[in-house]
Coordinates of C-alpha atoms in Angstrom, one line a residue:
Chain A
M1 CA 29.1 74.0 183.0
E2 CA 30.3 77.6 183.0
K3 CA 27.6 80.3 182.5
T4 CA 27.4 82.1 179.1
Y5 CA 26.3 85.7 179.1
I6 CA 23.8 86.7 176.4
F7 CA 23.3 90.4 175.7
G8 CA 22.4 93.0 173.0
H9 CA 23.9 96.4 172.4
K10 CA 24.4 99.4 174.7
N11 CA 21.4 101.7 174.8
P12 CA 19.3 98.6 174.3
D13 CA 16.2 98.8 172.1
T14 CA 13.3 96.3 172.0
D15 CA 15.2 94.0 169.6
S16 CA 18.3 93.9 171.9
I17 CA 16.3 93.2 175.0
T18 CA 13.9 90.6 173.6
S19 CA 16.6 88.9 171.5
S20 CA 18.6 88.3 174.7
L21 CA 15.5 86.8 176.4
V22 CA 14.5 84.7 173.4
M23 CA 18.1 83.5 172.7
A24 CA 18.5 82.5 176.4
N25 CA 15.3 80.5 176.2
L26 CA 16.5 78.7 173.1
E27 CA 19.9 77.9 174.5
T28 CA 18.4 76.8 177.8
K29 CA 16.0 74.5 175.9
L30 CA 19.1 73.1 174.1
G31 CA 20.6 72.3 177.5
R32 CA 23.1 75.1 177.9
N33 CA 23.8 77.2 181.0
V34 CA 23.1 80.8 180.0
E35 CA 21.9 84.1 181.4
S36 CA 19.9 86.7 179.6
C37 CA 21.6 90.1 180.4
A38 CA 21.5 93.6 179.0
L39 CA 23.9 96.6 178.6
G40 CA 21.3 99.0 179.9
T41 CA 17.7 99.3 181.1
P42 CA 14.7 98.9 178.8
N43 CA 13.3 102.0 177.1
K44 CA 9.7 102.9 177.5
E45 CA 8.7 100.9 174.4
T46 CA 10.4 97.8 175.7
E47 CA 8.8 98.4 179.1
Y48 CA 5.4 98.3 177.4
V49 CA 6.2 94.9 176.0
L50 CA 7.6 93.5 179.3
N51 CA 4.6 94.9 181.2
Y52 CA 2.2 93.4 178.7
L53 CA 3.7 90.0 179.4
G54 CA 4.3 90.6 183.1
I55 CA 7.9 89.6 182.9
E56 CA 11.2 91.0 184.3
A57 CA 13.8 92.9 182.3
P58 CA 17.2 91.1 181.9
R59 CA 19.8 91.9 184.5
V60 CA 21.9 94.9 183.6
L61 CA 25.6 94.2 183.4
G62 CA 27.7 96.9 185.0
E63 CA 31.1 98.1 183.6
N64 CA 33.6 95.2 183.8
E65 CA 31.0 92.8 185.1
V66 CA 31.8 90.2 182.5
P67 CA 35.2 88.8 183.5
D68 CA 38.0 88.4 181.0
G69 CA 37.8 84.8 179.5
S70 CA 34.1 84.5 179.9
N71 CA 31.9 82.9 177.3
V72 CA 29.4 85.4 175.7
I73 CA 26.7 85.4 173.0
L74 CA 26.0 88.7 171.2
V75 CA 22.6 89.4 169.9
D76 CA 21.5 92.3 167.7
H77 CA 25.0 93.7 167.4
N78 CA 28.6 92.9 166.7
N79 CA 30.3 96.3 166.7
P80 CA 33.0 96.5 169.3
E81 CA 31.9 100.1 169.9
E82 CA 28.5 99.1 171.0
T83 CA 29.4 96.2 173.4
I84 CA 31.3 95.5 176.6
S85 CA 34.7 97.2 176.7
N86 CA 36.7 93.9 177.1
I87 CA 35.1 92.3 174.1
D88 CA 38.6 91.4 172.8
K89 CA 39.3 89.5 176.0
V90 CA 36.2 87.3 176.2
N91 CA 35.3 84.3 174.1
V92 CA 32.4 85.1 171.7
L93 CA 30.7 81.8 171.2
K94 CA 27.9 83.1 168.9
V95 CA 26.6 86.1 167.3
V96 CA 23.0 86.4 166.0
D97 CA 22.5 89.8 164.3
H98 CA 21.2 91.8 161.3
H99 CA 23.8 94.6 161.1
C100 CA 27.0 95.2 159.1
L101 CA 30.1 93.3 160.1
K102 CA 32.5 95.1 162.5
L103 CA 33.7 92.4 164.8
S104 CA 37.1 90.8 164.2
T105 CA 38.2 87.6 166.0
S106 CA 41.3 85.4 166.1
Y107 CA 39.1 82.2 166.5
P108 CA 36.2 80.7 164.6
L109 CA 32.7 81.1 166.1
Y110 CA 29.1 80.6 165.3
Y111 CA 28.0 83.7 163.4
R112 CA 24.5 84.1 162.0
A113 CA 23.5 87.4 160.4
E114 CA 20.9 88.0 157.8
P115 CA 20.0 91.3 156.0
V116 CA 16.5 91.4 157.5
G117 CA 14.7 94.0 159.5
C118 CA 15.2 92.5 162.9
T119 CA 17.3 90.0 164.8
E120 CA 14.2 88.3 166.0
T121 CA 13.4 87.3 162.4
V122 CA 16.6 85.3 162.4
M123 CA 15.9 84.0 165.9
Y124 CA 12.5 82.6 164.6
K125 CA 14.5 80.6 162.0
L126 CA 16.9 79.3 164.7
Y127 CA 13.9 78.0 166.7
K128 CA 12.6 76.2 163.6
E129 CA 16.0 74.8 162.6
N130 CA 16.5 73.4 166.1
G131 CA 13.0 72.1 166.4
V132 CA 12.2 74.2 169.5
E133 CA 8.6 75.2 169.9
I134 CA 7.8 78.9 170.1
D135 CA 5.4 79.6 172.9
K136 CA 3.1 82.6 173.3
K137 CA 5.5 84.5 175.5
N138 CA 8.5 84.2 173.1
A139 CA 6.3 84.8 170.1
T140 CA 5.1 88.1 171.7
L141 CA 8.7 89.1 172.4
M142 CA 9.8 88.3 168.8
L143 CA 6.8 90.0 167.3
S144 CA 7.3 93.2 169.4
A145 CA 10.9 93.5 168.2
I146 CA 9.9 93.1 164.5
I147 CA 7.2 95.7 164.9
S148 CA 9.7 98.0 166.7
D149 CA 12.6 97.7 164.2
T150 CA 10.4 97.9 161.1
L151 CA 8.1 100.7 162.5
L152 CA 5.1 98.5 161.9
F153 CA 6.5 97.2 158.5
K154 CA 6.9 100.7 157.1
S155 CA 10.7 101.1 157.4
P156 CA 12.8 100.4 154.2
T157 CA 14.7 97.9 156.4
C158 CA 11.6 95.7 156.4
T159 CA 11.8 92.6 154.2
P160 CA 9.1 90.2 153.0
E161 CA 10.6 87.7 155.4
D162 CA 10.0 90.0 158.4
V163 CA 6.4 90.5 157.4
E164 CA 5.8 86.8 156.8
I165 CA 7.3 85.7 160.1
A166 CA 5.5 88.5 162.0
K167 CA 2.3 87.1 160.6
E168 CA 3.1 83.6 161.9
L169 CA 4.1 85.1 165.3
S170 CA 1.0 87.2 165.6
K171 CA -1.1 83.9 165.3
I172 CA 0.9 82.2 168.0
A173 CA 0.8 85.3 170.2
G174 CA -2.9 86.0 169.6
I175 CA -2.0 89.6 168.9
D176 CA -3.4 92.1 166.3
C177 CA -0.2 93.7 164.9
E178 CA -1.8 97.1 164.1
S179 CA -3.4 97.9 167.4
Y180 CA -0.8 96.3 169.6
G181 CA 2.0 97.7 167.5
L182 CA 0.8 101.3 167.5
E183 CA 0.3 101.3 171.3
M184 CA 3.7 99.9 171.7
L185 CA 5.4 102.4 169.4
K186 CA 3.5 105.3 171.0
A187 CA 4.7 104.1 174.5
G188 CA 8.2 104.6 173.2
T189 CA 7.5 108.2 172.1
D190 CA 6.7 109.5 175.6
L191 CA 9.5 111.8 176.5
S192 CA 7.8 113.5 179.4
S193 CA 9.9 111.9 182.2
F194 CA 13.3 112.4 180.6
T195 CA 15.9 115.0 181.1
I196 CA 17.5 116.5 178.0
D197 CA 20.6 114.4 178.6
E198 CA 18.5 111.3 178.8
I199 CA 16.7 112.0 175.6
L200 CA 20.1 112.5 173.9
S201 CA 21.2 109.1 175.0
L202 CA 18.0 107.1 174.5
D203 CA 19.0 105.6 171.2
A204 CA 22.4 107.1 170.4
K205 CA 25.0 105.4 168.3
Q206 CA 28.5 106.6 168.0
V207 CA 29.9 105.8 164.5
S208 CA 32.8 106.7 162.4
L209 CA 31.6 107.9 158.9
K210 CA 35.0 107.3 157.3
D211 CA 37.0 109.7 159.6
V212 CA 34.1 111.8 160.7
K213 CA 33.4 111.1 164.3
T214 CA 29.7 111.1 164.7
V215 CA 26.9 110.5 167.1
I216 CA 23.5 109.7 165.5
N217 CA 20.7 109.8 168.0
Q218 CA 17.1 108.8 167.0
V219 CA 13.9 109.7 168.8
N220 CA 10.6 108.4 167.7
T221 CA 7.5 110.6 168.0
A222 CA 3.9 110.9 166.9
S223 CA 4.3 114.7 166.7
I224 CA 7.5 116.4 165.5
P225 CA 6.5 119.9 166.7
D226 CA 6.1 118.5 170.3
V227 CA 9.8 117.5 170.3
M228 CA 10.9 120.6 168.4
E229 CA 9.7 122.7 171.4
L230 CA 12.7 121.4 173.2
K231 CA 15.1 122.4 170.3
E232 CA 17.2 125.0 172.2
K233 CA 17.7 122.7 175.2
L234 CA 18.5 119.8 172.9
E235 CA 21.1 121.9 171.0
A236 CA 22.8 122.9 174.2
G237 CA 23.1 119.3 175.3
M238 CA 24.4 118.3 171.8
T239 CA 27.0 121.0 171.9
E240 CA 28.2 119.8 175.3
Q241 CA 28.6 116.3 174.0
I242 CA 30.4 117.5 170.8
E243 CA 32.9 119.2 173.1
S244 CA 33.4 116.5 175.7
K245 CA 33.6 113.6 173.1
G246 CA 35.5 115.5 170.5
L247 CA 32.8 114.9 167.9
D248 CA 32.8 116.2 164.3
L249 CA 29.0 115.8 164.0
F250 CA 26.0 115.2 166.2
M251 CA 22.7 114.3 164.4
L252 CA 19.5 114.1 166.2
L253 CA 16.8 112.4 164.1
I254 CA 13.3 113.1 165.3
T255 CA 11.3 110.4 163.5
D256 CA 7.6 110.7 162.9
I257 CA 6.4 107.1 163.1
V258 CA 3.0 107.9 161.7
N259 CA 4.0 109.8 158.6
S260 CA 7.5 108.2 158.1
N261 CA 9.6 111.4 158.0
S262 CA 12.5 112.6 160.1
Q263 CA 13.3 116.1 161.3
V264 CA 17.1 116.3 161.7
I265 CA 19.0 118.7 164.0
A266 CA 22.6 118.7 163.1
L267 CA 25.5 120.3 165.0
G268 CA 29.3 120.2 164.7
K269 CA 31.9 121.2 162.2
R270 CA 30.8 118.6 159.7
A271 CA 27.1 119.4 159.7
D272 CA 27.6 120.2 156.0
L273 CA 27.6 116.4 155.5
V274 CA 23.9 116.3 156.2
E275 CA 23.2 119.0 153.6
K276 CA 25.5 117.2 151.0
S277 CA 24.0 113.8 151.8
Y278 CA 20.3 114.7 151.5
G279 CA 20.4 117.8 149.2
V280 CA 18.8 119.9 151.9
K281 CA 19.7 123.3 153.5
L282 CA 19.9 123.4 157.3
E283 CA 18.1 126.4 158.6
N284 CA 18.7 127.1 162.3
N285 CA 20.6 123.7 162.3
T286 CA 17.5 121.8 161.2
A287 CA 15.8 120.3 158.1
L288 CA 13.1 117.8 157.2
L289 CA 14.3 114.5 155.7
K290 CA 11.3 113.2 153.8
G291 CA 10.8 109.5 153.9
V292 CA 13.9 109.0 156.1
V293 CA 13.2 106.7 159.0
S294 CA 16.0 104.1 159.1
R295 CA 19.4 105.1 160.5
K296 CA 20.9 101.8 159.3
K297 CA 19.6 101.9 155.8
Q298 CA 19.0 105.6 155.0
V299 CA 21.5 107.4 157.1
I300 CA 24.7 105.6 157.9
P301 CA 25.5 104.3 154.4
V302 CA 24.4 107.6 152.7
M303 CA 26.5 109.7 155.1
T304 CA 29.5 107.4 154.8
E305 CA 29.4 107.6 151.0
N306 CA 29.4 111.4 151.2
A307 CA 32.0 111.7 154.1
Chain B
M1 CA 19.1 89.1 136.8
E2 CA 22.7 90.1 137.2
K3 CA 25.2 87.3 137.8
T4 CA 26.6 86.6 141.2
Y5 CA 30.2 85.3 141.4
I6 CA 30.8 82.6 144.0
F7 CA 34.4 81.8 145.0
G8 CA 36.6 80.5 147.8
H9 CA 40.0 81.8 148.9
K10 CA 43.3 82.3 146.9
N11 CA 45.5 79.2 146.7
P12 CA 42.2 77.2 146.8
D13 CA 42.1 73.9 148.6
T14 CA 39.5 71.2 148.2
D15 CA 37.0 73.0 150.5
S16 CA 37.2 76.2 148.6
I17 CA 36.7 74.6 145.2
T18 CA 34.0 72.2 146.2
S19 CA 32.1 74.8 148.3
S20 CA 32.0 77.1 145.4
L21 CA 30.5 74.3 143.2
V22 CA 28.1 73.2 145.9
M23 CA 26.9 76.7 146.8
A24 CA 26.4 77.5 143.1
N25 CA 24.2 74.4 142.8
L26 CA 22.2 75.4 145.8
E27 CA 21.7 79.0 144.7
T28 CA 20.8 77.8 141.2
K29 CA 18.2 75.4 142.6
L30 CA 16.8 78.4 144.5
G31 CA 16.4 80.3 141.3
R32 CA 19.4 82.7 141.4
N33 CA 21.8 83.5 138.6
V34 CA 25.3 82.5 139.9
E35 CA 28.6 81.3 138.6
S36 CA 31.0 79.0 140.5
C37 CA 34.5 80.5 140.2
A38 CA 37.8 80.2 141.8
L39 CA 40.8 82.3 142.7
G40 CA 43.3 79.7 141.5
T41 CA 43.5 76.3 139.9
P42 CA 42.7 73.1 141.9
N43 CA 45.6 71.4 143.7
K44 CA 46.3 67.7 143.1
E45 CA 44.0 66.5 145.9
T46 CA 41.1 68.5 144.4
E47 CA 42.0 67.3 140.9
Y48 CA 41.6 63.7 142.3
V49 CA 38.1 64.6 143.4
L50 CA 37.1 66.3 140.2
N51 CA 38.5 63.4 138.1
Y52 CA 36.7 60.9 140.3
L53 CA 33.4 62.7 139.4
G54 CA 34.5 63.5 135.9
I55 CA 33.6 67.2 136.3
E56 CA 35.3 70.5 135.3
A57 CA 37.0 72.8 137.7
P58 CA 35.4 76.2 138.3
R59 CA 36.5 79.0 136.1
V60 CA 39.6 80.8 137.4
L61 CA 39.0 84.6 137.9
G62 CA 42.0 86.7 136.8
E63 CA 43.1 89.8 138.6
N64 CA 40.4 92.5 138.4
E65 CA 38.0 90.2 136.6
V66 CA 35.2 90.9 139.1
P67 CA 34.1 94.4 138.2
D68 CA 33.5 97.0 141.0
G69 CA 29.9 96.9 142.1
S70 CA 29.4 93.2 141.3
N71 CA 27.5 90.8 143.6
V72 CA 29.7 88.1 145.1
I73 CA 29.3 85.2 147.5
L74 CA 32.3 84.2 149.5
V75 CA 32.8 80.6 150.6
D76 CA 35.4 79.1 152.9
H77 CA 37.0 82.6 153.7
N78 CA 36.2 86.1 154.6
N79 CA 39.7 87.5 155.2
P80 CA 40.3 90.5 152.8
E81 CA 43.9 89.3 152.5
E82 CA 42.7 86.0 150.9
T83 CA 40.2 87.3 148.4
I84 CA 39.9 89.6 145.4
S85 CA 41.7 92.8 145.7
N86 CA 38.6 95.0 145.2
I87 CA 36.6 93.3 147.9
D88 CA 35.7 96.6 149.4
K89 CA 34.2 97.8 146.1
V90 CA 31.9 94.8 145.5
N91 CA 28.7 93.9 147.2
V92 CA 29.2 90.8 149.3
L93 CA 25.7 89.2 149.4
K94 CA 26.6 86.2 151.5
V95 CA 29.4 84.5 153.3
V96 CA 29.5 80.8 154.2
D97 CA 32.6 80.0 156.2
H98 CA 34.2 78.3 159.2
H99 CA 37.1 80.7 159.9
C100 CA 37.7 83.7 162.3
L101 CA 36.1 87.0 161.4
K102 CA 38.1 89.4 159.4
L103 CA 35.8 91.0 157.0
S104 CA 34.3 94.4 157.7
T105 CA 31.3 95.9 155.8
S106 CA 29.2 99.0 155.8
Y107 CA 26.1 97.1 154.9
P108 CA 24.2 94.1 156.3
L109 CA 24.6 90.8 154.6
Y110 CA 23.9 87.1 155.0
Y111 CA 26.7 85.7 157.1
R112 CA 26.8 82.1 158.1
A113 CA 29.9 80.7 159.9
E114 CA 30.1 77.9 162.3
P115 CA 33.2 76.7 164.3
V116 CA 33.3 73.3 162.5
G117 CA 36.0 71.6 160.6
C118 CA 34.8 72.4 157.1
T119 CA 32.7 74.8 155.1
E120 CA 30.9 71.9 153.5
T121 CA 29.5 70.9 156.9
V122 CA 27.7 74.2 157.1
M123 CA 26.7 73.8 153.4
Y124 CA 25.1 70.5 154.2
K125 CA 22.9 72.3 156.8
L126 CA 22.0 75.0 154.3
Y127 CA 20.7 72.3 151.8
K128 CA 18.6 70.8 154.6
E129 CA 17.2 74.1 155.8
N130 CA 16.3 75.1 152.3
G131 CA 14.8 71.6 151.5
V132 CA 17.1 71.1 148.6
E133 CA 18.0 67.5 147.9
I134 CA 21.7 66.5 148.0
D135 CA 22.5 64.4 145.0
K136 CA 25.4 61.9 144.7
K137 CA 27.7 64.4 143.0
N138 CA 27.2 67.2 145.6
A139 CA 27.5 64.6 148.4
T140 CA 30.9 63.5 147.0
L141 CA 32.1 67.1 146.7
M142 CA 31.0 67.9 150.3
L143 CA 32.4 64.6 151.7
S144 CA 35.8 65.1 150.0
A145 CA 36.2 68.6 151.5
I146 CA 35.3 67.3 155.0
I147 CA 37.9 64.5 154.7
S148 CA 40.5 67.0 153.3
D149 CA 40.0 69.7 156.0
T150 CA 39.9 67.2 158.9
L151 CA 42.6 64.9 157.6
L152 CA 40.2 62.0 157.7
F153 CA 38.7 63.2 161.0
K154 CA 42.1 63.2 162.8
S155 CA 42.6 67.0 162.9
P156 CA 41.7 68.8 166.2
T157 CA 39.5 71.1 164.0
C158 CA 37.2 68.1 163.4
T159 CA 33.9 68.3 165.4
P160 CA 31.3 65.6 166.1
E161 CA 29.1 67.4 163.6
D162 CA 31.7 67.0 160.8
V163 CA 31.9 63.3 161.5
E164 CA 28.1 62.8 161.7
I165 CA 27.5 64.7 158.5
A166 CA 30.3 62.9 156.7
K167 CA 28.7 59.7 157.6
E168 CA 25.4 60.8 156.1
L169 CA 27.2 62.0 153.0
S170 CA 29.1 58.8 152.5
K171 CA 25.8 56.9 152.4
I172 CA 24.5 59.2 149.7
A173 CA 27.8 59.2 147.8
G174 CA 28.2 55.4 148.1
I175 CA 31.8 56.0 149.2
D176 CA 33.9 54.3 151.9
C177 CA 35.6 57.2 153.7
E178 CA 38.8 55.4 154.7
S179 CA 39.8 54.0 151.4
Y180 CA 38.6 56.9 149.2
G181 CA 39.9 59.5 151.7
L182 CA 43.4 58.0 152.0
E183 CA 43.7 57.8 148.2
M184 CA 42.5 61.4 147.9
L185 CA 44.9 62.7 150.6
K186 CA 47.8 60.8 149.1
A187 CA 47.1 62.3 145.7
G188 CA 47.6 65.7 147.3
T189 CA 51.0 64.8 148.6
D190 CA 52.6 64.2 145.2
L191 CA 55.1 67.0 144.8
S192 CA 57.0 65.4 141.9
S193 CA 55.7 67.8 139.2
F194 CA 56.3 71.0 141.2
T195 CA 59.1 73.5 141.2
I196 CA 60.3 74.7 144.6
D197 CA 58.5 78.0 144.1
E198 CA 55.3 76.1 143.4
I199 CA 55.7 74.0 146.5
L200 CA 56.1 77.1 148.5
S201 CA 52.9 78.6 147.3
L202 CA 50.7 75.5 147.2
D203 CA 48.9 76.3 150.5
A204 CA 50.5 79.4 151.7
K205 CA 48.7 81.9 153.9
Q206 CA 50.1 85.3 154.7
V207 CA 49.0 86.4 158.1
S208 CA 49.9 89.1 160.7
L209 CA 50.6 87.5 164.0
K210 CA 50.1 90.7 165.9
D211 CA 52.8 92.8 164.1
V212 CA 54.9 89.8 162.9
K213 CA 54.4 89.6 159.2
T214 CA 54.4 85.9 158.5
V215 CA 53.8 83.4 155.7
I216 CA 52.7 79.9 156.9
N217 CA 52.9 77.3 154.2
Q218 CA 51.6 73.8 154.7
V219 CA 52.5 70.7 152.7
N220 CA 50.9 67.4 153.3
T221 CA 53.0 64.2 153.0
A222 CA 53.0 60.5 153.7
S223 CA 56.7 60.7 154.3
I224 CA 58.5 63.7 156.0
P225 CA 62.0 62.5 155.0
D226 CA 61.0 62.6 151.3
V227 CA 60.2 66.2 151.6
M228 CA 63.2 67.0 153.8
E229 CA 65.4 65.9 151.0
L230 CA 64.5 69.2 149.4
K231 CA 65.3 71.2 152.5
E232 CA 68.2 73.3 151.1
K233 CA 66.3 74.3 148.0
L234 CA 63.2 75.0 150.0
E235 CA 65.2 77.3 152.3
A236 CA 66.7 79.2 149.4
G237 CA 63.1 79.8 148.1
M238 CA 61.9 80.8 151.5
T239 CA 64.7 83.3 152.0
E240 CA 63.9 84.8 148.6
Q241 CA 60.3 85.4 149.6
I242 CA 61.3 86.8 153.0
E243 CA 63.4 89.4 151.2
S244 CA 60.9 90.2 148.4
K245 CA 57.9 90.4 150.7
G246 CA 59.6 91.9 153.7
L247 CA 58.5 89.0 156.0
D248 CA 59.5 88.6 159.6
L249 CA 58.9 84.9 159.5
F250 CA 58.3 82.1 157.0
M251 CA 57.1 78.8 158.4
L252 CA 56.9 75.7 156.3
L253 CA 54.9 72.9 157.9
I254 CA 55.5 69.5 156.4
T255 CA 52.5 67.6 157.8
D256 CA 52.6 63.8 158.1
I257 CA 49.0 62.9 157.4
V258 CA 49.4 59.3 158.5
N259 CA 51.1 59.9 161.9
S260 CA 49.6 63.4 162.5
N261 CA 52.9 65.3 163.2
S262 CA 54.5 68.3 161.4
Q263 CA 58.1 69.0 160.7
V264 CA 58.6 72.8 160.6
I265 CA 61.2 74.7 158.8
A266 CA 61.3 78.3 160.1
L267 CA 63.3 81.2 158.7
G268 CA 63.3 84.9 159.3
K269 CA 64.3 87.2 162.1
R270 CA 61.3 86.1 164.2
A271 CA 62.0 82.3 163.9
D272 CA 62.4 82.5 167.7
L273 CA 58.6 82.7 167.8
V274 CA 58.4 79.0 166.8
E275 CA 60.7 78.0 169.6
K276 CA 58.8 80.1 172.1
S277 CA 55.4 78.9 171.0
Y278 CA 56.1 75.1 171.0
G279 CA 59.0 74.8 173.5
V280 CA 61.3 73.4 170.9
K281 CA 64.8 74.2 169.7
L282 CA 65.3 74.8 166.0
E283 CA 68.3 72.9 164.8
N284 CA 69.4 73.8 161.3
N285 CA 66.1 75.8 161.1
T286 CA 63.9 72.8 161.7
A287 CA 62.1 70.9 164.5
L288 CA 59.4 68.3 164.9
L289 CA 56.1 69.6 166.2
K290 CA 54.4 66.5 167.7
G291 CA 50.7 66.2 167.1
V292 CA 50.5 69.5 165.2
V293 CA 48.5 69.2 162.0
S294 CA 46.1 72.2 162.0
R295 CA 47.4 75.6 161.0
K296 CA 44.1 77.2 162.1
K297 CA 43.8 75.6 165.5
Q298 CA 47.3 74.7 166.5
V299 CA 49.5 77.3 164.8
I300 CA 47.9 80.7 164.2
P301 CA 46.3 81.2 167.7
V302 CA 49.4 79.8 169.5
M303 CA 51.8 81.9 167.6
T304 CA 49.6 85.0 167.9
E305 CA 49.5 84.6 171.6
N306 CA 53.3 84.4 171.8
A307 CA 54.0 87.1 169.3

């Protein structure tokens, strides 16, 4: 049986890495030949999770490492801009996701997306539907991703189903959500070892807001002023990317995971879009977006509407 | 609670009509305010099913009858070309389908598609997952659609899951698949009351095979020669549509549901695509495509590859 590659999106977050591992476990249990892979190395938050469990990160797939014609399963994404470059030349067997629809295919496939906070919430249901037991390791992986994506249940993307399933998972994992979750989220805010360029690509998504070519980068922190100390250097790096990628807008969201606000730095000829979308005035390219923590729910749709 | 409209594709077939009814029953049982609708009247095969059960067809939605901003659930389709014209201005809450992916959204939604022969096969699983009992009426609706879409399990689109679930449903419905199914399929082949234009729109799909603008129309029959008696008139109608719609190709598949072959009539400047795709020579615009019964599996992908 030919091997199927399972992977999440580029610049993988905790949901992408853990969903790849958890999906691979499910498929293996169901007798299929799969490999858990990733389109990048784990971030510090995900490293915290993998270290906690003492397990290895999925193998990172290099450019063009998935041959044309291969079978693949996508988790936590479906957008062609966020996946392997030859996505239109492979056979997508399945998608398990919680994002908007962007993929187009000429063949039917298994597609399972739900408007919940985290792919792992859907994955939990797949285990139940297939009658596959969720062990402590997989429960910890799922729970970590739900905490990550919902910022400990405080993001507007969080649904009652995410909370309920997280509660179930915390019992299996023997984990206290609050203390474990805060430690995990804080691990992800440590920027000390990164260069400016690395910070700017940690969780960057390139999206088209109608015809406005945009990169939206999000950095979690427990202290906005700490990150703002790097403002000038960050702006220089953003300007470089705007030029090299021909962007209309680069938004850096510095998200305070404790108080649930984001400081935005916006550069590019369409920075006015931020002002228009949130009714704020950018001063020195920056403004506080009160209550904004979710790129998916509070940034992309709002900005698209105003573009 | 605002009403949600549930409907299948334009030119509805048995799967589209029954899935709308069956999904509406499920959503109602789960406490939601929905209405089963349709984007056209039932064909003769579907009429046979509704008469058998003594139930009404879903209400047909007129052009622009679904207001912008409404909540909708799509069944048995997701292609914007096959649905309401303001699909990008409504809120698609859910999709339950078994076709390739064509819809694009700027918001997450519940999307459930599986590469099986019929939407109702997926619907059966949704009932099970939600712990909702399948009564005799809904079992008959589901079973009828599976028989229709798989041509009594003979189409290459038919999967072991379709067969297994149909078996379960036939027990609940108290129906013998073979005898009921053949009667139902035959009811759908009665063309006596239709004008040529009506025959040409009974089950027509407009698709782009790469850049080849094509209409593929399929008519089921128990006797190819009976339909071929109308050849000249059908060709005149096809030529008219090619001109009025600016088509590159119009394919009429006359599918023998007993022997599982299709006679094709192909007109338009890209009729060569049929010859190239199937290694046949069109004589007087027609050829026999042996073993070809599935537009989805044996026509659209093959023609796309050769376009």
